[in-house]
Short mmCIF file of C-alpha atoms and ligand atoms in Angstrom, two decimals:
data_model
loop_
_atom_site.label_atom_id
_atom_site.label_comp_id
_atom_site.label_asym_id
_atom_site.label_seq_id
_atom_site.Cartn_x
_atom_site.Cartn_y
_atom_site.Cartn_z
CA MET C 518 19.89 16.91 -1.27
CA ALA C 519 18.52 14.34 1.20
CA ALA C 520 20.74 13.09 4.06
CA VAL C 521 20.98 9.74 2.36
CA VAL C 522 21.66 9.15 -1.32
CA TYR C 523 19.79 5.89 -1.74
CA MET C 524 20.97 3.81 -4.70
CA ASP C 525 20.20 0.34 -3.35
CA ASN C 526 16.68 -0.04 -4.71
CA ASN C 527 17.16 -3.67 -5.80
CA ALA C 528 17.56 -4.49 -2.08
CA THR C 529 14.50 -2.57 -0.98
CA THR C 530 12.69 0.68 -1.77
CA LYS C 531 11.25 3.69 -0.02
CA VAL C 532 7.53 3.33 0.63
CA ALA C 533 5.78 5.90 -1.57
CA ASP C 534 3.89 8.64 0.32
CA GLU C 535 0.74 7.86 -1.69
CA VAL C 536 1.07 4.22 -0.57
CA ILE C 537 1.28 5.17 3.11
CA GLU C 538 -1.77 7.42 2.72
CA GLU C 539 -3.76 4.63 1.09
CA MET C 540 -2.98 2.03 3.76
CA MET C 541 -3.18 4.19 6.92
CA PRO C 542 -6.99 4.15 7.33
CA TYR C 543 -6.83 0.35 7.34
CA LEU C 544 -4.36 0.34 10.22
CA ARG C 545 -6.09 2.98 12.32
CA ASP C 546 -9.86 2.90 11.73
CA LYS C 547 -10.99 0.29 9.23
CA TYR C 548 -9.58 -2.69 11.11
CA GLY C 549 -12.37 -5.15 10.30
CA ASN C 550 -11.71 -8.70 9.17
CA PRO C 551 -12.49 -8.97 5.45
CA SER C 552 -14.08 -12.40 6.09
CA SER C 553 -16.63 -10.99 8.60
CA MET C 554 -20.31 -10.78 7.70
CA HIS C 555 -20.79 -7.19 8.88
CA THR C 556 -20.48 -4.09 6.74
CA PHE C 557 -17.44 -2.99 8.75
CA GLY C 558 -15.52 -6.05 7.55
CA GLY C 559 -17.14 -5.98 4.13
CA GLN C 560 -15.68 -2.57 3.28
CA VAL C 561 -12.24 -4.08 3.84
CA ALA C 562 -13.06 -7.01 1.54
CA LYS C 563 -14.07 -4.50 -1.13
CA LYS C 564 -10.80 -2.65 -0.81
CA ILE C 565 -8.85 -5.91 -1.11
CA ALA C 566 -10.76 -6.62 -4.32
CA TRP C 567 -9.70 -3.16 -5.55
CA ALA C 568 -6.05 -3.90 -4.69
CA ARG C 569 -6.23 -7.23 -6.55
CA GLU C 570 -7.48 -5.38 -9.63
CA GLN C 571 -4.54 -2.96 -9.48
CA VAL C 572 -2.04 -5.83 -9.38
CA ALA C 573 -3.84 -7.58 -12.25
CA ALA C 574 -3.81 -4.36 -14.29
CA LEU C 575 -0.04 -4.01 -13.89
CA LEU C 576 0.53 -7.64 -14.98
CA GLY C 577 -2.14 -7.75 -17.70
CA CYS C 578 -3.94 -10.68 -16.10
CA GLU C 579 -7.26 -11.41 -14.33
CA PRO C 580 -7.79 -10.48 -10.65
CA ASP C 581 -8.67 -14.09 -9.78
CA GLU C 582 -5.18 -15.13 -10.92
CA ILE C 583 -3.58 -13.07 -8.12
CA VAL C 584 -2.73 -14.75 -4.78
CA PHE C 585 -1.41 -12.52 -1.99
CA THR C 586 1.46 -14.01 0.01
CA SER C 587 3.79 -12.77 2.75
CA CYS C 588 6.75 -11.99 0.46
CA GLY C 589 8.57 -12.81 -2.75
CA THR C 590 10.32 -15.69 -1.04
CA GLU C 591 7.01 -17.33 -0.08
CA SER C 592 5.77 -16.92 -3.65
CA ASP C 593 8.89 -18.62 -5.02
CA ASN C 594 8.66 -21.47 -2.48
CA THR C 595 4.96 -22.00 -3.16
CA ALA C 596 5.44 -22.05 -6.93
CA ILE C 597 8.19 -24.66 -6.90
CA LYS C 598 7.08 -26.93 -4.05
CA GLY C 599 3.38 -26.55 -4.91
CA THR C 600 4.07 -27.71 -8.48
CA LEU C 601 6.19 -30.69 -7.42
CA GLU C 602 3.34 -31.75 -5.15
CA MET C 603 0.94 -31.92 -8.11
CA TYR C 604 3.26 -33.94 -10.40
CA PRO C 605 4.55 -36.70 -8.12
CA GLN C 606 5.77 -38.75 -11.10
CA ARG C 607 8.13 -35.93 -12.14
CA ARG C 608 11.14 -35.44 -9.88
CA LYS C 609 13.20 -32.72 -11.52
CA VAL C 610 13.50 -28.92 -11.35
CA VAL C 611 15.34 -26.89 -13.97
CA THR C 612 16.57 -23.45 -12.91
CA THR C 613 19.60 -21.19 -13.39
CA ARG C 614 22.86 -20.68 -11.54
CA VAL C 615 22.12 -16.99 -11.02
CA GLU C 616 18.72 -17.12 -9.27
CA HIS C 617 18.01 -15.25 -6.06
CA PRO C 618 18.54 -17.38 -2.90
CA ALA C 619 14.74 -17.57 -2.57
CA VAL C 620 14.82 -19.98 -5.53
CA LEU C 621 18.35 -21.42 -5.30
CA THR C 622 18.18 -22.36 -1.62
CA THR C 623 14.73 -23.87 -2.14
CA CYS C 624 16.07 -26.00 -4.99
CA ARG C 625 19.11 -27.13 -2.99
CA GLU C 626 16.81 -28.09 -0.11
CA LEU C 627 14.71 -30.12 -2.55
CA GLU C 628 17.87 -31.85 -3.73
CA ARG C 629 18.50 -32.96 -0.16
CA HIS C 630 15.03 -34.53 -0.26
CA GLY C 631 15.86 -36.59 -3.34
CA PHE C 632 14.71 -34.32 -6.16
CA SER C 633 17.02 -33.66 -9.07
CA VAL C 634 17.96 -30.06 -9.92
CA SER C 635 19.61 -28.75 -13.10
CA GLU C 636 21.13 -25.29 -12.84
CA ILE C 637 21.60 -23.67 -16.25
CA GLY C 638 24.65 -21.46 -16.78
CA VAL C 639 25.07 -17.99 -18.23
CA ASP C 640 27.72 -16.49 -20.52
CA ARG C 641 30.27 -13.76 -19.74
CA GLN C 642 27.55 -11.12 -20.36
CA GLY C 643 25.16 -12.82 -17.94
CA ASN C 644 22.83 -14.05 -20.68
CA LEU C 645 21.14 -17.42 -20.29
CA ASP C 646 22.39 -20.45 -22.22
CA LEU C 647 19.13 -21.32 -23.99
CA ASP C 648 20.64 -24.33 -25.78
CA GLU C 649 21.69 -25.90 -22.50
CA LEU C 650 18.25 -25.19 -21.08
CA GLY C 651 16.46 -26.87 -23.98
CA PHE C 652 18.79 -29.85 -23.63
CA ARG C 653 17.96 -30.25 -19.91
CA LEU C 654 14.17 -30.44 -20.30
CA ASP C 655 12.87 -33.99 -20.15
CA ASP C 656 9.82 -36.06 -19.17
CA ASN C 657 11.04 -36.12 -15.57
CA THR C 658 10.95 -32.30 -15.32
CA ALA C 659 8.01 -30.89 -13.33
CA ILE C 660 8.91 -27.22 -13.34
CA VAL C 661 11.29 -24.71 -14.90
CA SER C 662 12.02 -21.65 -12.75
CA VAL C 663 13.92 -18.83 -14.47
CA MET C 664 14.07 -15.29 -13.13
CA TYR C 665 12.71 -12.43 -15.27
CA ALA C 666 15.64 -10.14 -14.49
CA ASN C 667 18.71 -10.59 -12.34
CA ASN C 668 18.88 -8.60 -9.10
CA GLU C 669 22.67 -8.13 -9.21
CA THR C 670 23.33 -7.26 -12.85
CA GLY C 671 19.86 -6.33 -14.09
CA VAL C 672 20.26 -8.71 -17.07
CA ILE C 673 16.86 -9.66 -18.51
CA PHE C 674 16.15 -13.28 -19.43
CA PRO C 675 13.98 -14.39 -22.41
CA VAL C 676 11.35 -15.87 -20.09
CA GLU C 677 8.58 -15.97 -22.68
CA GLN C 678 10.80 -18.07 -24.95
CA VAL C 679 11.71 -20.39 -22.06
CA ALA C 680 8.03 -20.67 -21.08
CA GLN C 681 7.20 -21.82 -24.60
CA LEU C 682 10.02 -24.39 -24.57
CA ALA C 683 8.60 -25.72 -21.30
CA ALA C 684 4.99 -25.67 -22.50
CA ALA C 685 5.93 -27.72 -25.57
CA ARG C 686 6.93 -30.51 -23.18
CA GLY C 687 4.03 -30.13 -20.76
CA ILE C 688 6.27 -28.59 -18.11
CA VAL C 689 5.09 -25.84 -15.72
CA PHE C 690 6.98 -22.55 -16.02
CA HIS C 691 7.62 -20.19 -13.09
CA THR C 692 9.42 -16.86 -13.14
CA ASP C 693 10.73 -14.83 -10.22
CA ALA C 694 9.81 -11.38 -11.54
CA VAL C 695 10.55 -9.52 -8.30
CA GLN C 696 13.11 -7.25 -10.03
CA ALA C 697 11.28 -6.86 -13.33
CA VAL C 698 7.87 -5.74 -12.10
CA GLY C 699 7.47 -1.97 -12.31
CA LYS C 700 10.72 -1.57 -14.26
CA ILE C 701 9.86 -3.13 -17.61
CA PRO C 702 6.45 -3.82 -19.16
CA ILE C 703 4.98 -7.24 -18.33
CA ASN C 704 1.87 -8.55 -20.03
CA LEU C 705 0.63 -11.98 -19.02
CA LYS C 706 -2.27 -11.93 -21.45
CA ASN C 707 -1.47 -14.55 -24.11
CA SER C 708 1.68 -15.50 -22.18
CA ALA C 709 2.96 -19.05 -21.70
CA ILE C 710 4.01 -18.25 -18.12
CA HIS C 711 2.10 -20.29 -15.52
CA LEU C 712 3.43 -18.81 -12.28
CA LEU C 713 5.06 -15.45 -11.49
CA SER C 714 6.37 -14.03 -8.20
CA LEU C 715 6.58 -10.40 -7.15
CA SER C 716 7.34 -8.57 -3.92
CA GLY C 717 5.89 -5.35 -2.48
CA HIS C 718 9.00 -3.88 -0.94
CA LYS C 719 10.85 -3.80 -4.26
CA ILE C 720 8.18 -1.53 -5.79
CA HIS C 721 7.62 1.10 -3.07
CA ALA C 722 5.18 -0.86 -0.91
CA PRO C 723 6.15 -2.07 2.60
CA LYS C 724 8.04 -5.26 3.43
CA GLY C 725 6.06 -8.42 4.14
CA ILE C 726 3.67 -8.54 1.19
CA GLY C 727 4.07 -10.51 -2.02
CA VAL C 728 2.07 -11.97 -4.87
CA LEU C 729 2.01 -15.25 -6.70
CA TYR C 730 0.31 -15.03 -10.08
CA VAL C 731 -1.28 -18.40 -10.89
CA ARG C 732 -2.57 -18.69 -14.44
CA ARG C 733 -6.11 -20.07 -14.62
CA GLY C 734 -6.06 -23.85 -14.86
CA THR C 735 -2.57 -24.24 -13.37
CA ARG C 736 -2.39 -27.11 -10.89
CA LEU C 737 -0.75 -25.98 -7.68
CA GLY C 738 -0.53 -27.47 -4.19
CA THR C 739 -1.27 -25.31 -1.16
CA PHE C 740 1.61 -24.25 1.04
CA MET C 741 -0.30 -22.55 3.86
CA HIS C 742 -3.35 -24.52 4.98
CA GLY C 743 -6.02 -22.75 6.99
CA GLY C 744 -9.14 -20.73 6.23
CA HIS C 745 -10.71 -20.08 2.87
CA GLN C 746 -8.78 -16.84 2.23
CA GLU C 747 -7.39 -16.30 -1.27
CA SER C 748 -9.97 -18.79 -2.59
CA GLY C 749 -8.43 -21.48 -0.41
CA ARG C 750 -5.02 -21.10 -2.07
CA ARG C 751 -3.36 -19.38 0.90
CA GLY C 752 -4.87 -19.59 4.38
CA GLY C 753 -4.43 -16.98 7.09
CA THR C 754 -6.15 -13.66 7.76
CA GLU C 755 -5.06 -11.23 5.07
CA ASN C 756 -2.29 -8.67 5.60
CA VAL C 757 -4.88 -5.99 4.87
CA PRO C 758 -2.71 -2.84 5.06
CA GLY C 759 0.04 -4.61 3.08
CA ILE C 760 -2.34 -5.74 0.36
CA ILE C 761 -3.86 -2.27 0.01
CA ALA C 762 -0.38 -0.74 -0.03
CA LEU C 763 0.68 -3.15 -2.77
CA GLY C 764 -2.44 -2.32 -4.79
CA LYS C 765 -1.55 1.37 -4.65
CA ALA C 766 2.12 0.65 -5.40
CA CYS C 767 1.09 -1.31 -8.52
CA GLN C 768 -1.15 1.54 -9.68
CA LEU C 769 1.78 3.96 -9.24
CA ALA C 770 4.19 1.53 -10.93
CA LEU C 771 1.98 1.48 -14.02
CA GLU C 772 1.84 5.29 -14.05
CA HIS C 773 5.63 5.58 -13.68
CA LEU C 774 6.66 2.72 -16.00
CA GLU C 775 7.56 5.12 -18.80
CA GLU C 776 9.54 7.38 -16.47
CA GLU C 777 11.49 4.32 -15.33
CA ASN C 778 12.57 3.69 -18.93
CA THR C 779 13.34 7.32 -19.75
CA ARG C 780 14.35 9.53 -16.79
CA VAL C 781 15.58 6.79 -14.41
CA LYS C 782 17.40 5.03 -17.26
CA ALA C 783 19.07 8.31 -18.27
CA LEU C 784 20.23 8.83 -14.67
CA ARG C 785 21.63 5.30 -14.54
CA ASP C 786 23.43 5.81 -17.86
CA LYS C 787 24.86 9.13 -16.69
CA LEU C 788 26.09 7.55 -13.46
CA GLU C 789 27.65 4.63 -15.31
CA LYS C 790 29.38 6.76 -17.96
CA GLY C 791 30.56 9.22 -15.31
CA ILE C 792 32.19 6.49 -13.26
CA LEU C 793 33.68 4.60 -16.22
CA SER C 794 35.23 7.75 -17.64
CA SER C 795 36.72 9.03 -14.37
CA CYS C 796 37.91 5.79 -12.73
CA PRO C 797 40.60 3.67 -14.43
CA ASP C 798 40.41 -0.15 -14.57
CA CYS C 799 36.71 -0.64 -14.14
CA PHE C 800 34.00 -2.22 -16.30
CA VAL C 801 30.29 -3.01 -16.30
CA ASN C 802 29.08 -6.52 -15.46
CA GLY C 803 26.12 -7.72 -17.51
CA ASP C 804 24.86 -7.16 -21.04
CA ARG C 805 24.47 -3.38 -21.34
CA ARG C 806 21.93 -3.70 -24.17
CA ASN C 807 19.72 -6.14 -22.27
CA ARG C 808 19.31 -4.79 -18.74
CA LEU C 809 16.82 -3.29 -16.35
CA PRO C 810 16.80 0.51 -16.74
CA ASN C 811 17.73 1.19 -13.09
CA THR C 812 20.69 -1.13 -12.45
CA THR C 813 24.42 -0.92 -13.04
CA ASN C 814 26.97 -3.35 -11.66
CA ILE C 815 30.54 -2.08 -11.94
CA SER C 816 33.74 -3.98 -11.16
CA PHE C 817 36.78 -2.06 -9.91
CA GLU C 818 39.95 -4.07 -10.39
CA PHE C 819 42.25 -4.77 -7.43
CA ILE C 820 40.03 -3.38 -4.66
CA GLU C 821 37.37 -4.83 -2.36
CA GLY C 822 33.72 -3.95 -2.88
CA GLU C 823 33.24 -3.76 0.90
CA SER C 824 35.89 -1.06 1.20
CA ILE C 825 34.22 0.99 -1.53
CA LEU C 826 30.87 0.59 0.21
CA MET C 827 32.29 1.78 3.52
CA MET C 828 33.77 4.87 1.94
CA LEU C 829 30.55 5.61 0.04
CA ASP C 830 28.72 5.18 3.33
CA GLN C 831 30.75 8.00 4.86
CA PHE C 832 29.19 10.29 2.25
CA GLY C 833 25.71 8.89 2.98
CA ILE C 834 25.67 6.97 -0.31
CA CYS C 835 23.91 3.58 -0.15
CA ALA C 836 24.88 0.97 -2.73
CA SER C 837 25.58 -2.75 -2.57
CA SER C 838 28.50 -5.05 -3.26
CA GLY C 839 28.52 -8.31 -5.13
CA SER C 840 30.14 -10.25 -2.33
CA ALA C 841 28.27 -12.56 -0.01
CA CYS C 842 29.00 -10.23 2.88
CA THR C 843 25.93 -11.43 4.76
CA SER C 844 27.59 -14.73 5.43
CA GLY C 845 30.70 -12.98 6.72
CA SER C 846 32.78 -14.48 3.95
CA LEU C 847 34.43 -12.54 1.19
CA GLU C 848 33.35 -14.97 -1.50
CA PRO C 849 32.40 -13.15 -4.68
CA SER C 850 28.74 -13.38 -5.65
CA HIS C 851 27.46 -16.59 -7.22
CA VAL C 852 26.12 -14.47 -10.10
CA LEU C 853 29.50 -12.95 -11.03
CA ARG C 854 31.18 -16.34 -10.57
CA ALA C 855 28.65 -17.96 -12.93
CA MET C 856 29.49 -15.24 -15.47
CA GLY C 857 33.20 -16.00 -15.17
CA VAL C 858 34.16 -12.51 -13.99
CA PRO C 859 37.89 -12.69 -13.11
CA PHE C 860 38.68 -13.08 -9.43
CA THR C 861 40.49 -9.72 -9.23
CA ALA C 862 37.40 -7.91 -10.47
CA ALA C 863 34.59 -9.97 -8.93
CA HIS C 864 35.68 -8.90 -5.45
CA GLY C 865 35.50 -5.24 -6.33
CA SER C 866 32.00 -5.07 -7.74
CA ILE C 867 29.45 -2.46 -6.74
CA ARG C 868 25.78 -2.39 -7.67
CA PHE C 869 23.99 0.92 -7.94
CA SER C 870 20.23 0.51 -8.32
CA LEU C 871 18.15 3.64 -8.81
CA SER C 872 14.48 4.50 -8.50
CA ARG C 873 12.17 7.32 -9.52
CA TYR C 874 13.12 9.10 -6.30
CA ASN C 875 16.73 9.66 -7.37
CA THR C 876 17.76 13.04 -8.73
CA GLU C 877 20.41 14.30 -11.11
CA ALA C 878 22.11 16.12 -8.22
CA GLU C 879 22.53 12.77 -6.44
CA VAL C 880 24.04 11.17 -9.53
CA ASP C 881 26.46 14.09 -9.89
CA PHE C 882 27.41 13.75 -6.22
CA VAL C 883 28.29 10.04 -6.62
CA ILE C 884 30.23 10.71 -9.84
CA GLU C 885 32.18 13.40 -7.98
CA LYS C 886 33.07 11.13 -5.05
CA MET C 887 33.97 7.86 -6.82
CA PRO C 888 37.37 8.71 -8.38
CA GLY C 889 38.82 9.81 -5.02
CA ILE C 890 37.54 6.68 -3.28
CA VAL C 891 38.97 4.38 -5.95
CA ARG C 892 42.33 6.20 -5.98
CA ARG C 893 42.71 6.01 -2.20
CA LEU C 894 41.82 2.31 -2.03
CA ARG C 895 44.17 1.45 -4.89
CA GLU C 896 46.98 3.23 -3.04
CA LEU C 897 46.34 0.86 -0.12
CA SER C 898 45.80 -2.26 -2.23
CA PRO C 899 48.44 -5.02 -2.05
CA PHE C 900 47.33 -6.18 -5.52
CA VAL C 901 48.15 -3.04 -7.45
CA LYS C 902 51.51 -3.05 -9.19
CA THR C 903 53.25 0.28 -8.77
C1 LIG P 350 14.15 -9.39 -3.10
C2 LIG P 350 14.03 -10.56 -4.00
C3 LIG P 350 13.34 -11.72 -3.61
C4 LIG P 350 12.77 -11.89 -2.24
O1 LIG P 350 11.64 -11.10 -1.98
P1 LIG P 350 11.20 -10.91 -0.44
O2 LIG P 350 9.89 -10.21 -0.52
O3 LIG P 350 12.27 -10.06 0.18
O4 LIG P 350 11.11 -12.25 0.15
C5 LIG P 350 13.23 -12.75 -4.51
N1 LIG P 350 13.76 -12.67 -5.73
C6 LIG P 350 14.43 -11.58 -6.16
C7 LIG P 350 14.98 -11.54 -7.53
C8 LIG P 350 14.59 -10.50 -5.31
O5 LIG P 350 15.28 -9.44 -5.73
#
């Protein structure tokens, strides 16, 4: 077994060996500028065109609908701000309470600048309140931004249905599909989705490359002004190795999509059942029938997620907790709070997110370690009644 048991793939992923092989020549030897007139640069432009086709194939769209960006966050920012720029008479954004900070922080910043933002809630299972959403759409709404699948719970949202609700009112629809791409099938042919964000480092490409899908005919302001790269939609010399890496990663994602929904899903289910059956007082957060195949979010009553993470870390197991530990606070995650997960359980939530690189031996190892960790922490917990 590897030194590290990596089960934090919703945070970032290992770069696939095939991806590194594909991009290396463009770091070392083929360093031309794709905009140059010479053949040396031209071969790079050709390879970028190839990468664009791979992304389009994974999404079921046309290559000219793909805009390369620097990350998922830039794609989300561009979609929302670029749409507002084109509809100056509409001053409202509709989104959800459980979006990634790339969308939520952007919306709250817009609020500070006088825009109105409606955040739609979710139920106890993490499913979107479609009635509330329909009720919030009005003639002042420029854009609806609803994530394809949630990064913390894996819950999948009915984005196609929401896109149609928006379209019926002439409203642009954007989806942050960073967690869905490569895990569940996405087909933008005949879709009502206008804008879709994805990120390379969540699908086994390196960090620092993203995509914004822009459906033909969608009006969108430019975020990064500069040269004529990306058909004038995103200036700046291309991140050539990143783009080629992402192209390869998309090709691999398409090849492994079925494995994700069979072998990886079976590993996730085994892990989840193993933990639930051996650790008392724990439960799964998020609708178990409507989730990404790789994600499980489990709450352990009366203990802190951070403590579990630290003990897992001693065994080389990488997972993630639902608390906003990055800010140094022990606030439970905004996603679990929106779902109404009780306080005692929201603090003790752990997310395991798998990938095609995980093995059954790794799952068995985690199942073996968890009961001891939970027992020891409960013995120390001031909340547990003895
Ligand atoms: C990781 C993530 C992002 C941000 O992508 P970056 O490329 O890291 O900027 C946005 N949305 C979701 C749902 C994510 O999981």
